[in-house]
Coordinates of N, CA and C in Angstrom, one line a residue:
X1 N 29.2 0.4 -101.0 CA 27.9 0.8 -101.2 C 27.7 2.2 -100.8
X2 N 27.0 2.9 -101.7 CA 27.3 4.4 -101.2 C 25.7 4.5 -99.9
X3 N 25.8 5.7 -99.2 CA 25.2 5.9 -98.1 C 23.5 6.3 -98.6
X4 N 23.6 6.6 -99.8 CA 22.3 7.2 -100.0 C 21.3 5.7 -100.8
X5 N 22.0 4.5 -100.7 CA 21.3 3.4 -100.9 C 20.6 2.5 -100.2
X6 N 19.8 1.8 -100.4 CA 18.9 1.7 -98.9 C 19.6 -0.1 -99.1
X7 N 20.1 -0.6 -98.0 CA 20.7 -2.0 -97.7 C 19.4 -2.9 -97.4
X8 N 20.1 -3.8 -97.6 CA 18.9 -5.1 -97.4 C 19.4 -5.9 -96.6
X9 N 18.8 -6.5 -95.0 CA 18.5 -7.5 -94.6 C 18.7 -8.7 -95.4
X10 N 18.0 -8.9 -95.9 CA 17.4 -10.0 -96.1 C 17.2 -10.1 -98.3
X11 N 16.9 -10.4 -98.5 CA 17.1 -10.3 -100.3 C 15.2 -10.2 -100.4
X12 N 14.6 -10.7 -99.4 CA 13.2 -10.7 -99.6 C 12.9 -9.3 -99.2
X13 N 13.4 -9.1 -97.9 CA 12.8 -8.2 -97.3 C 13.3 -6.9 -97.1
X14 N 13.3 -5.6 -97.3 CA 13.9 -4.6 -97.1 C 14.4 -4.1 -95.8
X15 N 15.1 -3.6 -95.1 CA 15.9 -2.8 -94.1 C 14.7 -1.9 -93.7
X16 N 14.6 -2.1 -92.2 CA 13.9 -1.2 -91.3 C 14.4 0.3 -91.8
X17 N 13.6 1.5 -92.0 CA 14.0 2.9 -92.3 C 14.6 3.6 -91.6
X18 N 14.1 2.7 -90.0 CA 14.9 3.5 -88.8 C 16.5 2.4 -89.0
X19 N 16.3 1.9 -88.9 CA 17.6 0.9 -88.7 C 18.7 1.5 -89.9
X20 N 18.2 1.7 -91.3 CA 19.1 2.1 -92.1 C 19.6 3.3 -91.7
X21 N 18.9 3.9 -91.1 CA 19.6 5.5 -91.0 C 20.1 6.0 -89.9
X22 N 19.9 4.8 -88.9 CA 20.9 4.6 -87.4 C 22.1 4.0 -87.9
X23 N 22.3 2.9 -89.1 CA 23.2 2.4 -89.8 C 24.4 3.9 -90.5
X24 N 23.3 4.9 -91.3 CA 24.5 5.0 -91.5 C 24.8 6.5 -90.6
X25 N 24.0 6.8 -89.8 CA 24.6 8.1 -89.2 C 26.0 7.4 -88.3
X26 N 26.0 6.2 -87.8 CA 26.8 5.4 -87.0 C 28.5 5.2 -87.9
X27 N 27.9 5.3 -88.9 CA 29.3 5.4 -90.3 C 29.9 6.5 -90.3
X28 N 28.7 7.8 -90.1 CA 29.2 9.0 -90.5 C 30.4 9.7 -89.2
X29 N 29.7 9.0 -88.0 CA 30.0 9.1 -86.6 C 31.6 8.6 -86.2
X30 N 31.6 7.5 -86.6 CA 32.8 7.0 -86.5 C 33.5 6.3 -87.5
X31 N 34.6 7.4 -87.9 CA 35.1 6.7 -89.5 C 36.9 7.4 -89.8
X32 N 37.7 6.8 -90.2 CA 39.3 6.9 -90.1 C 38.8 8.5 -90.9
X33 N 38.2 9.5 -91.8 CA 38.1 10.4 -92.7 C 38.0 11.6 -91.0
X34 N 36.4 11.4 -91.2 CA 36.4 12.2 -90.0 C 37.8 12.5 -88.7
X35 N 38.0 10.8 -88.1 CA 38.9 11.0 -87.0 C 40.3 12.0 -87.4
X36 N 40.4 11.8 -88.2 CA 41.8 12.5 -88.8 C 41.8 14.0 -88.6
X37 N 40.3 14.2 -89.7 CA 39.9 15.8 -89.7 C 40.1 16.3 -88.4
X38 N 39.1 16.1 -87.5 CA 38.8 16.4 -86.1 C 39.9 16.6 -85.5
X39 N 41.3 15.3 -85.6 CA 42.5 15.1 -84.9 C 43.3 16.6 -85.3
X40 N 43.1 17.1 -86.9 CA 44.1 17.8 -87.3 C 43.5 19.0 -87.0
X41 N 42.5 19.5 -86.6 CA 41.7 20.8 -86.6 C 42.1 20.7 -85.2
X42 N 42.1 20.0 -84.1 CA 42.9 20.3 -82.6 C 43.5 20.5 -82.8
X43 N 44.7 19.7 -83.3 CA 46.1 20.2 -83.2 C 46.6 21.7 -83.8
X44 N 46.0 22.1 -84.8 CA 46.1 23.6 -85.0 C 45.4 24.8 -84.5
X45 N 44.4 24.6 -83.9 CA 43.7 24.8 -82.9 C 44.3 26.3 -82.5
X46 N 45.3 26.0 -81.5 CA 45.9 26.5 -81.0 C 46.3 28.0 -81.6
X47 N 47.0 27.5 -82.5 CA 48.3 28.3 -83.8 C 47.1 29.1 -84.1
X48 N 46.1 28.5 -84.5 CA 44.8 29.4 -85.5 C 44.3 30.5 -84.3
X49 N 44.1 30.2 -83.3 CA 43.8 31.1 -82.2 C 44.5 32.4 -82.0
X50 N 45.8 32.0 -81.9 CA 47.2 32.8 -81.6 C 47.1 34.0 -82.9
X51 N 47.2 33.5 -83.6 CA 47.3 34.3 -85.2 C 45.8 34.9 -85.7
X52 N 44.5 34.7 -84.8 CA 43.0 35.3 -85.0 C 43.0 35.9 -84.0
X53 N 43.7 36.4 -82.9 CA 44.1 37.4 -81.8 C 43.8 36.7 -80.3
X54 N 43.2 35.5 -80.4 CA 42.9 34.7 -78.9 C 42.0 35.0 -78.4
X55 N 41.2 33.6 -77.6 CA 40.3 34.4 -76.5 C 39.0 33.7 -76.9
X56 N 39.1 32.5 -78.0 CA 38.7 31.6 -78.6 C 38.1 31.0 -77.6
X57 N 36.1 31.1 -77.2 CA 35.9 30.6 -75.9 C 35.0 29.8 -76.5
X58 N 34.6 29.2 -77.6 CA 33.4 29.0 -77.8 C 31.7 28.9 -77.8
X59 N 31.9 30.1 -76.9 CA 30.3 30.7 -76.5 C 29.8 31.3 -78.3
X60 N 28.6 31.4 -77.6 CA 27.7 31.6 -78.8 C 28.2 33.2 -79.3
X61 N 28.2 34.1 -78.6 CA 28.6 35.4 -78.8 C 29.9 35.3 -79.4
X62 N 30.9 34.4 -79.6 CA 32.1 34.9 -80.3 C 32.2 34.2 -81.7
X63 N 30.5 33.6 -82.1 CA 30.2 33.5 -83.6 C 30.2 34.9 -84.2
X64 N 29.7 36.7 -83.5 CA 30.3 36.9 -84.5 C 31.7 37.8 -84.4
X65 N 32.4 37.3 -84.0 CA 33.9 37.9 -84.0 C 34.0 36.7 -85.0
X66 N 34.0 35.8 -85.0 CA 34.1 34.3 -86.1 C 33.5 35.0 -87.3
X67 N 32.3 35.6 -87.3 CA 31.6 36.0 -88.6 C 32.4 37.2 -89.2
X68 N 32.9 38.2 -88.5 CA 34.1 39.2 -89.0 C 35.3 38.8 -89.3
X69 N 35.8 37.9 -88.9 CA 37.4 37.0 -89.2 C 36.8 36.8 -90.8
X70 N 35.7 35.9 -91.0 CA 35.5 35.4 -92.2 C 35.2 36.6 -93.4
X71 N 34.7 37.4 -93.3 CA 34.4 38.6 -93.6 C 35.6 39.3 -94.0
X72 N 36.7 39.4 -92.8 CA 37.8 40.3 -93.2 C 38.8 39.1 -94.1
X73 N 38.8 37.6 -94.2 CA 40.1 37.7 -94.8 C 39.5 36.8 -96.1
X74 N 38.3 36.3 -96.2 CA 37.6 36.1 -97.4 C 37.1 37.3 -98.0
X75 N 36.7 37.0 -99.3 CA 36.6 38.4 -100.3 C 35.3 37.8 -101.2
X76 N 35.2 36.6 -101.1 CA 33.9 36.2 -102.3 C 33.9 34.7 -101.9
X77 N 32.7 34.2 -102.6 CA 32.7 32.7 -102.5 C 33.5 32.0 -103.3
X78 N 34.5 32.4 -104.6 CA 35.3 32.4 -105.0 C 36.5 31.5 -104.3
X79 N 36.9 32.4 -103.7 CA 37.9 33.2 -102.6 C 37.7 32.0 -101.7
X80 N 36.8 31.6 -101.3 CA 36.6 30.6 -100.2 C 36.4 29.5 -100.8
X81 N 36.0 29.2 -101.7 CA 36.8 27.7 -102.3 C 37.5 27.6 -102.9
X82 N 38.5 28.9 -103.4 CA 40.2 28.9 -103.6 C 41.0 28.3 -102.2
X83 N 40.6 28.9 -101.1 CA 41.1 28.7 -99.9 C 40.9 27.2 -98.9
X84 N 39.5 26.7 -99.3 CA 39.0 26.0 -98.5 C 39.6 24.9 -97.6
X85 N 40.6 25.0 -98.4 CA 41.6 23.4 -98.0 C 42.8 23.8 -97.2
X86 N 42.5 25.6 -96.8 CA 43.8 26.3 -95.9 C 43.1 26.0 -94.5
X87 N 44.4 26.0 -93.1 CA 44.3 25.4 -91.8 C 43.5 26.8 -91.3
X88 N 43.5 28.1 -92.0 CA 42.7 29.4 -92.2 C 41.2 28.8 -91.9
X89 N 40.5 28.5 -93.5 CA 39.6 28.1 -93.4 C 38.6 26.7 -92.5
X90 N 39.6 25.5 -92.7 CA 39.4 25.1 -92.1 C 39.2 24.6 -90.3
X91 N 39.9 25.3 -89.9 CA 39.9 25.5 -89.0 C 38.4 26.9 -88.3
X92 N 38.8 27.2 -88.8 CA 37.2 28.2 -88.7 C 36.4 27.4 -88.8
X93 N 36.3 26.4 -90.0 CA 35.3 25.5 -89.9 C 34.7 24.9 -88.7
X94 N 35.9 24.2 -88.3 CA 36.0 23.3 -87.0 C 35.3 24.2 -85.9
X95 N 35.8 25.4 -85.7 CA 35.6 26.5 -84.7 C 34.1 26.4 -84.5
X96 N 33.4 26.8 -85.7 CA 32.0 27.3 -85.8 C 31.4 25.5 -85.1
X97 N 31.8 24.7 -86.4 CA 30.9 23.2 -85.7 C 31.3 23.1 -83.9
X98 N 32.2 23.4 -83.6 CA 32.4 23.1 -81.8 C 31.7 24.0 -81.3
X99 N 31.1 25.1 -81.5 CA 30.2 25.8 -80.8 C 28.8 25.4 -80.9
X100 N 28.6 24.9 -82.4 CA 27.3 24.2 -82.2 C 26.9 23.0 -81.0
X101 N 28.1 22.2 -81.2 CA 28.0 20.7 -80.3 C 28.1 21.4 -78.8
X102 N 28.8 22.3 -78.9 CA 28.9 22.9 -77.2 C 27.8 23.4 -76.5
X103 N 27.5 23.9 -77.6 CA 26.3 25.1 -76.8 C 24.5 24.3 -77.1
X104 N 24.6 23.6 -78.4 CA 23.6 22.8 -78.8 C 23.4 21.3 -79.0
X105 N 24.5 20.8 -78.4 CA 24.5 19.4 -78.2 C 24.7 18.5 -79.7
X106 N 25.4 19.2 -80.7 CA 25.2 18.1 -81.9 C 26.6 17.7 -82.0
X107 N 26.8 16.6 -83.0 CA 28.0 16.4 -82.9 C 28.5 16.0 -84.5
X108 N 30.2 15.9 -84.5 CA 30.2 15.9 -85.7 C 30.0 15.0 -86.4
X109 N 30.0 14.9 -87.7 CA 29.8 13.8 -88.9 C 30.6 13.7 -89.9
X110 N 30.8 12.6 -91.2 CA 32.0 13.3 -92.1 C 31.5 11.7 -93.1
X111 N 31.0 11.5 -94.5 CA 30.8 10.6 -94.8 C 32.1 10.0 -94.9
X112 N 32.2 8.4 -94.8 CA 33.1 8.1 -94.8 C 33.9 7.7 -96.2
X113 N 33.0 7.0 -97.3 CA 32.7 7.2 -98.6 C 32.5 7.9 -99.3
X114 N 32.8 9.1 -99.5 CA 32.3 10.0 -100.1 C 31.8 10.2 -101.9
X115 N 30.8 10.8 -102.1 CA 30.7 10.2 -103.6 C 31.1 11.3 -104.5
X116 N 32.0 11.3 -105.5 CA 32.3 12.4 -106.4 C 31.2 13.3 -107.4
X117 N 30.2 13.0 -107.2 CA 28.7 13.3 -108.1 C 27.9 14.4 -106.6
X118 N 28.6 14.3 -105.4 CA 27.8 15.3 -104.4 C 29.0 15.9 -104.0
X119 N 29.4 16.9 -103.9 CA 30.5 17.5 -103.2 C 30.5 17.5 -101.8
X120 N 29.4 17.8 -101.3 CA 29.0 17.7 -99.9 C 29.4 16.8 -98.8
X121 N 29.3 15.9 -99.9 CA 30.0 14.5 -98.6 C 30.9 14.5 -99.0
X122 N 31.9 15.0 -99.4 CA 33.2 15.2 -98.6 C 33.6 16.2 -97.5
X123 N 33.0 17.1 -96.8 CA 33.0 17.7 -96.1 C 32.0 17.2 -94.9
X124 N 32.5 17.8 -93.5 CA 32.3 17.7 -92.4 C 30.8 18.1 -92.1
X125 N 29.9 17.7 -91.8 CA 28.9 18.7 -90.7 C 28.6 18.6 -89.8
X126 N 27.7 19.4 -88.7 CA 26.9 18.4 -87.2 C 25.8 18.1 -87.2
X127 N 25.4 17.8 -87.2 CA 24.0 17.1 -86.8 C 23.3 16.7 -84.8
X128 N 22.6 17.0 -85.2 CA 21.5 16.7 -83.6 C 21.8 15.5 -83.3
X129 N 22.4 14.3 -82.1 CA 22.4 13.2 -82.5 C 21.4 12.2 -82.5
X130 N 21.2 11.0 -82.9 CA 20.5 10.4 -83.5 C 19.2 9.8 -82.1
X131 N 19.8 9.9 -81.2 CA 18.9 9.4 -80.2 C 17.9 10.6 -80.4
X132 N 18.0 11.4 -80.8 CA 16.8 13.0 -80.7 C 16.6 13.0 -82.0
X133 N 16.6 11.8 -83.0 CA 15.2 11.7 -84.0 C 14.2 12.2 -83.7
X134 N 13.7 11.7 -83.2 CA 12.2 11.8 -83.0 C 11.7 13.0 -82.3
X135 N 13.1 13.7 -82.2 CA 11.9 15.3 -82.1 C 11.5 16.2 -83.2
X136 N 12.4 15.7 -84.2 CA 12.1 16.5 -85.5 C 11.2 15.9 -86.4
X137 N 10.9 16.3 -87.6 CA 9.8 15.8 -88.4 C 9.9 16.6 -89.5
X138 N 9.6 15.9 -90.5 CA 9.7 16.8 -91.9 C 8.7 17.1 -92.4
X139 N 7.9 18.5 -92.3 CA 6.3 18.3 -92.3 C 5.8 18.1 -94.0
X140 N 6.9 18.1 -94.7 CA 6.1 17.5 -95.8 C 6.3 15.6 -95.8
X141 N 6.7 15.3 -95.0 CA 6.7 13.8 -94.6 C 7.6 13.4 -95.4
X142 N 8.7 13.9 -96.3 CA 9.4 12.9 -97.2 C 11.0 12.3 -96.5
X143 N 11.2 13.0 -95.6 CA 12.5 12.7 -95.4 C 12.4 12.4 -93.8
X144 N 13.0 10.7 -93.6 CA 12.6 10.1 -92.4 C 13.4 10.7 -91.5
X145 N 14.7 11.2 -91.5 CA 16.0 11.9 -90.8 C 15.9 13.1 -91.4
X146 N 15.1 13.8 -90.3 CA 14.8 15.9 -90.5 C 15.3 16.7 -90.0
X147 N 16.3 15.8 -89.2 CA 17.1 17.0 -87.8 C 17.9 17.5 -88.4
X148 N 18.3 19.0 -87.9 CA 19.1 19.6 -88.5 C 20.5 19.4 -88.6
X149 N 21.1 19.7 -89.5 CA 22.4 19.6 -90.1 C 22.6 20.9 -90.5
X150 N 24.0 21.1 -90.0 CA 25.0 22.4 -90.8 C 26.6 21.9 -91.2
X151 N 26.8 22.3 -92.3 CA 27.7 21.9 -93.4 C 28.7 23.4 -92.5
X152 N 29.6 23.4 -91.9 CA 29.9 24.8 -91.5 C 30.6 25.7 -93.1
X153 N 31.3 25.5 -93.6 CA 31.2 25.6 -94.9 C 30.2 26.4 -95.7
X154 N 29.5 25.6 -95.6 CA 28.2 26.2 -96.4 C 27.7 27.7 -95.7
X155 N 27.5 27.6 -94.2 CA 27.8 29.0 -93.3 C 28.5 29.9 -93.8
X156 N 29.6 29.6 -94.2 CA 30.3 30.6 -94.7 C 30.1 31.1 -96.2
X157 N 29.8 30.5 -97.0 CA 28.9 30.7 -98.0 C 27.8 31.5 -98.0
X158 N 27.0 31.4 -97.1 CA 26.2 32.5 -96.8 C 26.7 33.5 -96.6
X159 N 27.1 34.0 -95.4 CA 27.8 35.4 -95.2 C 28.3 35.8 -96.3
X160 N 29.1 35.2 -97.4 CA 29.8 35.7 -98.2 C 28.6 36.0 -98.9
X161 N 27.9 35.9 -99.5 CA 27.4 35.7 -100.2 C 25.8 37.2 -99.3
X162 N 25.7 37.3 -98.7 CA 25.1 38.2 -98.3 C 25.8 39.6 -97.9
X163 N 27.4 39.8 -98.3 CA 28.1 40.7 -98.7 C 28.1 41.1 -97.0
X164 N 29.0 42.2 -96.8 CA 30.1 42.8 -95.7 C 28.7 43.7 -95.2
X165 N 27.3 44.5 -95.8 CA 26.7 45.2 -95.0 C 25.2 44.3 -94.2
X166 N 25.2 42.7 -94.3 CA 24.1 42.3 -93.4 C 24.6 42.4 -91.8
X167 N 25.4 42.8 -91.8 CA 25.6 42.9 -90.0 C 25.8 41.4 -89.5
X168 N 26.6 41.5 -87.9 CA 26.9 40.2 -87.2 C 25.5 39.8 -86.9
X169 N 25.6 38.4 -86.5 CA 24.3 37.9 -86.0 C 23.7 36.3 -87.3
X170 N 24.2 36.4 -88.6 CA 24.0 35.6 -89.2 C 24.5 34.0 -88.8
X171 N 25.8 33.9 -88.0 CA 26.3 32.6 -87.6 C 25.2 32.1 -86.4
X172 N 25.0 33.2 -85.7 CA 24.7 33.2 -84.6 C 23.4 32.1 -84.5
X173 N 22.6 33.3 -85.6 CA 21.3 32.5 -85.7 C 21.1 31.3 -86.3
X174 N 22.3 30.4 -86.8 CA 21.7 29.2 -87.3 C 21.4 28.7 -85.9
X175 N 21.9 28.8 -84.8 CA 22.0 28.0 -83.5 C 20.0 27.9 -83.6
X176 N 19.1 28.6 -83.8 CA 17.7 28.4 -83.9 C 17.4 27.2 -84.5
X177 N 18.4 26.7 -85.2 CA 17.7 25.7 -86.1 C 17.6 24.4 -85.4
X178 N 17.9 24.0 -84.5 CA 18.4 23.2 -83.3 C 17.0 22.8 -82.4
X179 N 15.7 24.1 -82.5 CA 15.0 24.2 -81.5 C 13.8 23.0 -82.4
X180 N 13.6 21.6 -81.7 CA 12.9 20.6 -82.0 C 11.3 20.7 -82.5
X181 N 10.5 21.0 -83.3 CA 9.7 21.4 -84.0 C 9.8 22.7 -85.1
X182 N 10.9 23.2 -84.9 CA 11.3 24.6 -85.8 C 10.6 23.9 -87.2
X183 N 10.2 24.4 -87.8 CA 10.0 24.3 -89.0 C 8.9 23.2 -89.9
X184 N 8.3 22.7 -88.1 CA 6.7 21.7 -88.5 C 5.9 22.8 -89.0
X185 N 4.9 22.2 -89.8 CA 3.7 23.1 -89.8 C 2.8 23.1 -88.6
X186 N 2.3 24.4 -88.6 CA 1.2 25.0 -87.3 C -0.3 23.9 -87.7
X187 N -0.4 23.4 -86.7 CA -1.8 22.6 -86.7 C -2.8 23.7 -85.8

């Protein structure tokens, strides 16, 4: 059953909204796709460090030495989904999500099913975890799960995509998106 379908209890009755989506962040959380990723991005860890000049702390400040690495050896968004599947890229990937969970408490995710009609869920993101629902809200009310998520990937798509003169500081600032009412409307 793909993740974006709402399961049934019961054939009469529909699935609590909260329960479906504690159901499937719980999938996303722990699943043979993810553990693998996560396992193989440590173990290169290292090598990627050594060969990006070291010193890999994951404080928020060495997003952007992270944002110049991407900068200097990507060339276009092209270029980055020519590459994406290099221990290069992904591993930066990895890099940027462990600074979010470090510094902002999210963790990672990875559908376990992924569907060929979204590209997205086949890649990794983090998300806020699910016990801190309920500080977020989606103020146009449609979407019961509002907390933030970053695709790290997709981060890098931006920078590319806002070319070599927006200056450091872009990685940095997604970490704002984390802050629990960001983006309610002002009552």
């Amino acid at each position: 059953m793909s993740d974006d379908t709402w399961e049934y209890e019961d054939e009469d009755e529909p699935a609590d909204e909260h329960a479906v989506a504690e159901r499937l962040d719980r999938a996303h959380a722990d699943n043979p796709r993810l553990t693998a990723w996560l396992d193989e991005r440590r173990e290169q860890f290292d090598d990627w460090s050594r060969r990006h000049g070291g010193g890999w702390d994951f404080g928020e400040r060495s997003l952007d030495r992270l944002e110049a690495l991407v900068r200097e050896h990507l060339t276009s968004v092209d270029d980055l989904f020519a590459r994406e599947h290099t221990p290069m890229v992904q591993t930066a990937c990895w890099y940027l999500g462990e600074v979010h969970n470090r510094t902002r408490g999210t963790r990672w995710r990875m559908d376990p099913d992924p569907a060929d009609s979204h590209p997205w869920s086949w890649r990794p993101y983090v998300v806020v975890p699910f016990a801190r629902l309920d500080e977020y809200r989606d103020p146009e009310g449609i979407d019961y799960d509002a907390r933030p998520r970053h695709h790290p990937l997709s981060s890098f798509l931006t920078l590319l995509r806002e070319g070599p003169t927006a200056g450091p500081g872009s990685l940095r600032s997604e970490l704002d998106d984390y802050e629990p009412g960001r983006g309610d409307d002002e009552e």
